[in-house]
Coordinates of C-alpha atoms in Angstrom, one line a residue:
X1 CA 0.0 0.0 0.0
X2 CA 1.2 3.2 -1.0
X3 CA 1.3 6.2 1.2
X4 CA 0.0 9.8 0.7
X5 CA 3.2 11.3 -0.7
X6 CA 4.2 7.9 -2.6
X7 CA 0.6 8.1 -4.0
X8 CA 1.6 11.9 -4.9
X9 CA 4.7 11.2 -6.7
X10 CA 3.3 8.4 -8.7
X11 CA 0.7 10.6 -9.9
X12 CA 2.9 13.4 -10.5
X13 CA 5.3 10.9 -12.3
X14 CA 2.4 9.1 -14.7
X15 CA 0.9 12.8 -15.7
X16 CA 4.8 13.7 -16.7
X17 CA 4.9 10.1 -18.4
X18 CA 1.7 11.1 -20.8
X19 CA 2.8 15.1 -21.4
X20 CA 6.0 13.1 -23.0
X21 CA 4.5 10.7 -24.7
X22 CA 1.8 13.1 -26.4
X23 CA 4.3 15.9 -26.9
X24 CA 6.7 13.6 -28.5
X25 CA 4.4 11.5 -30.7
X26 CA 2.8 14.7 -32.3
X27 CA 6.5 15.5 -33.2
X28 CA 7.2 12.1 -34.9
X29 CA 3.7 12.7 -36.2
X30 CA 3.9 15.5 -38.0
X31 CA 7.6 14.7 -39.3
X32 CA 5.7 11.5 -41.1
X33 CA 3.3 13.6 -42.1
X34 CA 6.0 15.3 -44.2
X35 CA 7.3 12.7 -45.2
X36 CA 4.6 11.4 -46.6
X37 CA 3.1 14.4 -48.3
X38 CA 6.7 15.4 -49.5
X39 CA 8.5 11.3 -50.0
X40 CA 11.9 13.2 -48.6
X41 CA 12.7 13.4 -44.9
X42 CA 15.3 15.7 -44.5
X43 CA 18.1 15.1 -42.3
X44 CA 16.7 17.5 -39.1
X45 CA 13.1 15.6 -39.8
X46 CA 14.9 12.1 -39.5
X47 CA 16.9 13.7 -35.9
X48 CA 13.3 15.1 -34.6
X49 CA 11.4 12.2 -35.7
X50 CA 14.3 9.2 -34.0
X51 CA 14.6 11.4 -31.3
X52 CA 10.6 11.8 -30.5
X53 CA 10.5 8.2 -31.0
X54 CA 13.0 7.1 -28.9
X55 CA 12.0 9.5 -26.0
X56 CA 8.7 7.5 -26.3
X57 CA 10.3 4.2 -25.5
X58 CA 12.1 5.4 -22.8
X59 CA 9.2 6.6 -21.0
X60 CA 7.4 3.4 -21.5
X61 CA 10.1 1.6 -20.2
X62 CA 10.7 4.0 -17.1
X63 CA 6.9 4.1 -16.2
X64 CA 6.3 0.2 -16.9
X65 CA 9.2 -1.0 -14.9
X66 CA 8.1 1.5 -12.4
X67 CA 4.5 0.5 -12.3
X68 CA 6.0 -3.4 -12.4
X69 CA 8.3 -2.5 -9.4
X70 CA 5.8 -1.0 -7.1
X71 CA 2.7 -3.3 -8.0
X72 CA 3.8 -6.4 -9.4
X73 CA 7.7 -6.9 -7.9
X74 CA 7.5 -10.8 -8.4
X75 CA 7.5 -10.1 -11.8
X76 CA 11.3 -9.1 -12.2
X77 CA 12.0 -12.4 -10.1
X78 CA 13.3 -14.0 -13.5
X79 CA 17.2 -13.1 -14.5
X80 CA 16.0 -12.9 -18.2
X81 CA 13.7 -10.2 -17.2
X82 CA 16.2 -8.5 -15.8
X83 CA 18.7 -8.8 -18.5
X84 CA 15.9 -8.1 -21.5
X85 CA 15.0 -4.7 -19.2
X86 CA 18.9 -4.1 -19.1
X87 CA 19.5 -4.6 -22.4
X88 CA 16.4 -2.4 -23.5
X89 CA 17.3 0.2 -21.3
X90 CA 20.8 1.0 -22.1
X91 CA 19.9 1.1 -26.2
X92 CA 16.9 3.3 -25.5
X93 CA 18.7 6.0 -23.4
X94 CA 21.9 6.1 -25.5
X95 CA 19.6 6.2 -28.6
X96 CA 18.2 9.2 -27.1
X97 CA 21.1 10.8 -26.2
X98 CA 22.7 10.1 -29.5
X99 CA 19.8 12.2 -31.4
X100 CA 19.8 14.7 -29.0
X101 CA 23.8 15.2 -29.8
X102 CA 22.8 14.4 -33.5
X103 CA 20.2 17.7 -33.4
X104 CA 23.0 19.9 -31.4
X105 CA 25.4 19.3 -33.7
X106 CA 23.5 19.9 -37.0
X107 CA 22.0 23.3 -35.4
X108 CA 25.8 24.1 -34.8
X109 CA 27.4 23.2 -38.3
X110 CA 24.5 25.2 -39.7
X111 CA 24.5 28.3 -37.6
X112 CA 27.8 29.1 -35.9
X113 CA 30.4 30.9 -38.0
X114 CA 34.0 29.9 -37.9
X115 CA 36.9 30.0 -40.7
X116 CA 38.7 27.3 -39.5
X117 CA 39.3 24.4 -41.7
X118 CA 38.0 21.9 -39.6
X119 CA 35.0 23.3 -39.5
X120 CA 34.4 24.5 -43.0
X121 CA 35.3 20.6 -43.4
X122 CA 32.7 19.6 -41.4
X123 CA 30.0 21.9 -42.4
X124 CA 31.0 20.2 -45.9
X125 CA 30.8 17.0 -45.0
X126 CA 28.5 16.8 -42.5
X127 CA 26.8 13.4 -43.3
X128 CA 30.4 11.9 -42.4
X129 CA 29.8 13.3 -38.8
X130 CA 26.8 11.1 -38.4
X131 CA 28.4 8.2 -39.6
X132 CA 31.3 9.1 -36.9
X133 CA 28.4 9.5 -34.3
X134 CA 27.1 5.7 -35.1
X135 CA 30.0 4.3 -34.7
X136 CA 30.5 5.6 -31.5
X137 CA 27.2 4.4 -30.3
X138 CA 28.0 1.2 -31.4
X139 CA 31.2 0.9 -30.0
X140 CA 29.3 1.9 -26.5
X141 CA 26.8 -0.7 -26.7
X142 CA 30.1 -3.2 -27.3
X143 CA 30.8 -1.8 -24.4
X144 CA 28.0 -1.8 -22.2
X145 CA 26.3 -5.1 -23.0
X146 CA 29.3 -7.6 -22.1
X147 CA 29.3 -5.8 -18.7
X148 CA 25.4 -6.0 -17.6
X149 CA 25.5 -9.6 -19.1
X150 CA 28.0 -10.6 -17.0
X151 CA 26.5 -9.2 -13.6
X152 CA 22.9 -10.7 -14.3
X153 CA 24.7 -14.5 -15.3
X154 CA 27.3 -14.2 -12.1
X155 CA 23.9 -13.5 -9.8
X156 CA 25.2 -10.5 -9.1
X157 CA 22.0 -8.4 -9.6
X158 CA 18.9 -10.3 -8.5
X159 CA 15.4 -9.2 -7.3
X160 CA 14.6 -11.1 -4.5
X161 CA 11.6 -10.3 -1.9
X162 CA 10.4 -7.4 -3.1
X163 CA 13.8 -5.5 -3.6
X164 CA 16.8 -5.8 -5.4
X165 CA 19.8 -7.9 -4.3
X166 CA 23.0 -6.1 -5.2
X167 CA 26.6 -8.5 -4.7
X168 CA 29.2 -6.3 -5.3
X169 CA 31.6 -3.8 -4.0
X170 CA 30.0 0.1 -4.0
X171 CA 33.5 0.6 -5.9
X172 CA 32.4 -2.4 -8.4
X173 CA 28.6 -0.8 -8.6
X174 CA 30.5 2.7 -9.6
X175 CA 32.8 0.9 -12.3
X176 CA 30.4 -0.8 -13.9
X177 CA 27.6 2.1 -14.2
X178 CA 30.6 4.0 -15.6
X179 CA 30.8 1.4 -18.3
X180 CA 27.4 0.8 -19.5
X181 CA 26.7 4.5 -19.2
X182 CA 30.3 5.4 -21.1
X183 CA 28.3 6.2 -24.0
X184 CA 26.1 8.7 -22.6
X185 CA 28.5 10.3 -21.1
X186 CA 30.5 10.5 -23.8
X187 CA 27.7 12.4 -26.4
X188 CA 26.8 14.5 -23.3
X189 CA 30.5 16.1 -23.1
X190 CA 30.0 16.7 -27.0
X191 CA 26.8 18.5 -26.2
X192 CA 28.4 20.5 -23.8
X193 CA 31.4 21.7 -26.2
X194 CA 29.1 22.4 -29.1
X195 CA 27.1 24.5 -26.6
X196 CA 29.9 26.2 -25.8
X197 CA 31.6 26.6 -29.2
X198 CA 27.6 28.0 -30.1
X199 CA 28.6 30.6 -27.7
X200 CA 31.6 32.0 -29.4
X201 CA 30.2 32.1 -32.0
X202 CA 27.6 34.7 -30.9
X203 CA 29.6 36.6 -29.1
X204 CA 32.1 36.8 -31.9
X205 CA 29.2 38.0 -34.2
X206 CA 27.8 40.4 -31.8
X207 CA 31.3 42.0 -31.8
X208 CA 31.5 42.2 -35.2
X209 CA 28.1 43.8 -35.7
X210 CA 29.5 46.2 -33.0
X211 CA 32.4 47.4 -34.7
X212 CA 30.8 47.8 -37.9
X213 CA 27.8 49.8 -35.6
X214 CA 24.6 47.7 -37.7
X215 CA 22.8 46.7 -33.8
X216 CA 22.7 43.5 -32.6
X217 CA 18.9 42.2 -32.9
X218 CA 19.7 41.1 -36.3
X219 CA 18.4 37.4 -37.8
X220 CA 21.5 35.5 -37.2
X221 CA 21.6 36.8 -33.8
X222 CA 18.2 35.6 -32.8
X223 CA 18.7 32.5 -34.4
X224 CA 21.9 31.8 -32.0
X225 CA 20.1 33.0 -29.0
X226 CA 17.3 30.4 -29.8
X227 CA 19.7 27.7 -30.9
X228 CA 21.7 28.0 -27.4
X229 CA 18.7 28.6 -25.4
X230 CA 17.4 25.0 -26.7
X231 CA 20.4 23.1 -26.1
X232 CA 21.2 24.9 -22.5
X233 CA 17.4 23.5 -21.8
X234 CA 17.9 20.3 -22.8
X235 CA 21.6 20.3 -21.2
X236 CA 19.7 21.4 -17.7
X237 CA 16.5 18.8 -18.2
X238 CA 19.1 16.0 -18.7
X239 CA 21.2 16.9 -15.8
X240 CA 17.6 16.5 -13.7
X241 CA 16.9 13.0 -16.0
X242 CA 20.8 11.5 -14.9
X243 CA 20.1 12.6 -11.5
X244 CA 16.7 10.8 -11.5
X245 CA 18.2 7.7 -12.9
X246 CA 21.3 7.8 -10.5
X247 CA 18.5 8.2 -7.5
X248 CA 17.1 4.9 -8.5
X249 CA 19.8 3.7 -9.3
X250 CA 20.9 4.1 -5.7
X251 CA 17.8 2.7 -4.5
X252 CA 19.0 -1.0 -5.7
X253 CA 21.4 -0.7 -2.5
X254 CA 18.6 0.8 -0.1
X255 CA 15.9 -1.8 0.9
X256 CA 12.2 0.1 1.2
X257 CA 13.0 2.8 -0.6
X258 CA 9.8 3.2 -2.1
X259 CA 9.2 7.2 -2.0
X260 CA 13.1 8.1 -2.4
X261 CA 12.1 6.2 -6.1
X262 CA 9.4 8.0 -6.4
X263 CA 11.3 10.9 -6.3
X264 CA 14.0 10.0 -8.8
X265 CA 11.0 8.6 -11.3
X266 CA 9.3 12.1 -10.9
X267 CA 12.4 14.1 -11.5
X268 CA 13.6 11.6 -14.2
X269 CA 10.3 12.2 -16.4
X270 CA 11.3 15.9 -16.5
X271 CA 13.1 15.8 -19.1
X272 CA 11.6 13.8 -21.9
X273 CA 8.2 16.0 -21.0
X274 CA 9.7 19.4 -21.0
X275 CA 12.1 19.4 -23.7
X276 CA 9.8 17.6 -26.4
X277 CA 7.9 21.1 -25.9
X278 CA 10.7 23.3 -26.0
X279 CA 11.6 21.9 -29.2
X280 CA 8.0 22.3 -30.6
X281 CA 8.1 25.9 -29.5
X282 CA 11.4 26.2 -31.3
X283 CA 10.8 24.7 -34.4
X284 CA 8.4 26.7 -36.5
X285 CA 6.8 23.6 -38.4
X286 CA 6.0 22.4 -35.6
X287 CA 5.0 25.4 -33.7
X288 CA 2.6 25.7 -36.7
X289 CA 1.3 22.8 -36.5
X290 CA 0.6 23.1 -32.4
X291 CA -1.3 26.6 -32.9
X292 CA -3.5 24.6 -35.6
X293 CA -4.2 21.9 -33.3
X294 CA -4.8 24.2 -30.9
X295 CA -7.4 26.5 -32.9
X296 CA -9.6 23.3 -34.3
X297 CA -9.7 22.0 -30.6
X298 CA -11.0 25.9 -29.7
X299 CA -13.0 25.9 -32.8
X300 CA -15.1 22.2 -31.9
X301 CA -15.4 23.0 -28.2
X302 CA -17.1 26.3 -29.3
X303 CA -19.5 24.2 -31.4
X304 CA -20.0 21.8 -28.7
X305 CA -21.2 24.6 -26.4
X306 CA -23.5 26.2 -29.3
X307 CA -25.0 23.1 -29.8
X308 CA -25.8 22.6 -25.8
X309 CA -27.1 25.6 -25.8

């Protein structure tokens, strides 16, 4: 039985849950839609759309484990359960993560100015950068998956009694969640340099317009202020989502631990929620396509009440 705050944060959690899963399917949704009207996806179409859709796994998987966990424990009893949840898990999230770097890193080859030959060969050539990107998630999941295999077939990890039975060192625990989470890590540092390189470049353009006295609120400055302000939101959302997932994480070691779970669930589901609108706000397709929705919702309501009356 649940207690009065537990019962709080699950509910808090699940409404987060459905705000990411609705925000994010009307993104994927309207990228097919443009696909399908047009037969061409274009390369920020294919991030949005993998990134929507991926975001939409990972909530399932976070809200079914967690409905599975506080309801239905005896359910993760099996070690193929655990290991198929593993496994599921650690492709999901670096998927995620991987679009999420993908979209940062085609906003920043298309925006930021820079005469340096890297980048002039990168903005060139920038179709070589995502093959570079998916081979580094592929050398991560080489990575990760021999690790979590081996701690779920040496019994190392096993859900007995209602909570989870850890047999390791903390110093063990800490090594491997470095490993399988290497590859996250790894596109989040990226993030975090294009973010800052985005940076530069804005205030390297505001200086120019400055010396050559032509103001600063020109198009090229508003569309760096917008770019960075996306990708600082999504940098801050996912510091909340790898805090949530650390919290739980640390519940494995802490028996009854029920609302501290809570807690990392509800600040976990943040992210996927929040950002999937800042992107729609962002984007002016999408945005579009919102205020439509949005109108023809107003539009039939305002029907339904002429017709009551």
């Amino acid at each position: 039985m649940l207690s009065t705050m537990e019962g709080v944060l699950l509910s808090v959690s699940t409404s987060e849950a459905v705000l990411g899963i609705v925000g994010n399917t009307f993104i994927a949704l309207v990228n097919c839609m443009d696909y399908n009207r047009n037969k061409k996806l274009s390369n920020i179409g294919f991030i949005l759309t993998g990134l929507a859709i991926s975001r939409i796994c990972l909530v399932l998987i976070l809200i079914t484990e967690a409905y599975i966990k506080i309801f239905y424990p005896q359910l993760l009893s099996p070690v193929n359960i655990i290991e198929l949840i593993s496994y599921l898990w650690i492709i999901i999230c670096q998927l995620n993560v991987w679009f999420a770097t993908s979209l940062s890193i085609f906003y920043f080859l298309k925006i930021a100015n820079f005469s340096h030959y890297i980048f002039v060969w990168l903005k060139r050539r920038i179709d070589l950068v995502f093959f570079f990107l998916i081979g580094c998630l592929l050398i991560s999941w080489l990575f990760s998956f021999p690790v979590v295999a081996k701690m779920v077939k040496d019994n190392k990890m096993l859900y007995i009694n209602t909570s989870w039975q850890i047999h390791m060192k903390k110093s063990e625990l800490i090594i491997n969640y470095v490993f399988t989470n290497g590859g996250v890590f790894l596109f989040f540092m990226i993030m975090l340099i294009v973010c800052f390189l985005l940076i530069i470049s804005l205030w390297r353009h505001r200086r120019q317009m400055e010396s050559n006295k032509l103001g600063f609120r020109d198009l090229n400055t508003e569309v760096h202020v917008r770019t960075i302000k996306v990708l600082l939101s999504f940098i801050i959302l996912f510091i909340l989502h790898f805090m949530g997932i650390t919290i739980n994480v640390i519940c494995l070691l802490i028996p009854e631990s029920n609302l501290l779970f809570m807690f990392g669930l509800t600040t976990a589901f943040i992210y996927p929620g929040c950002h999937s609108l800042i992107l729609i706000l962002a984007n002016s397709r999408l945005k579009q396509c919102s205020v439509m929705i949005l109108q023809l919702l107003k539009c039939c309501e305002n029907g339904k009440e002429l017709r009551d009356t």
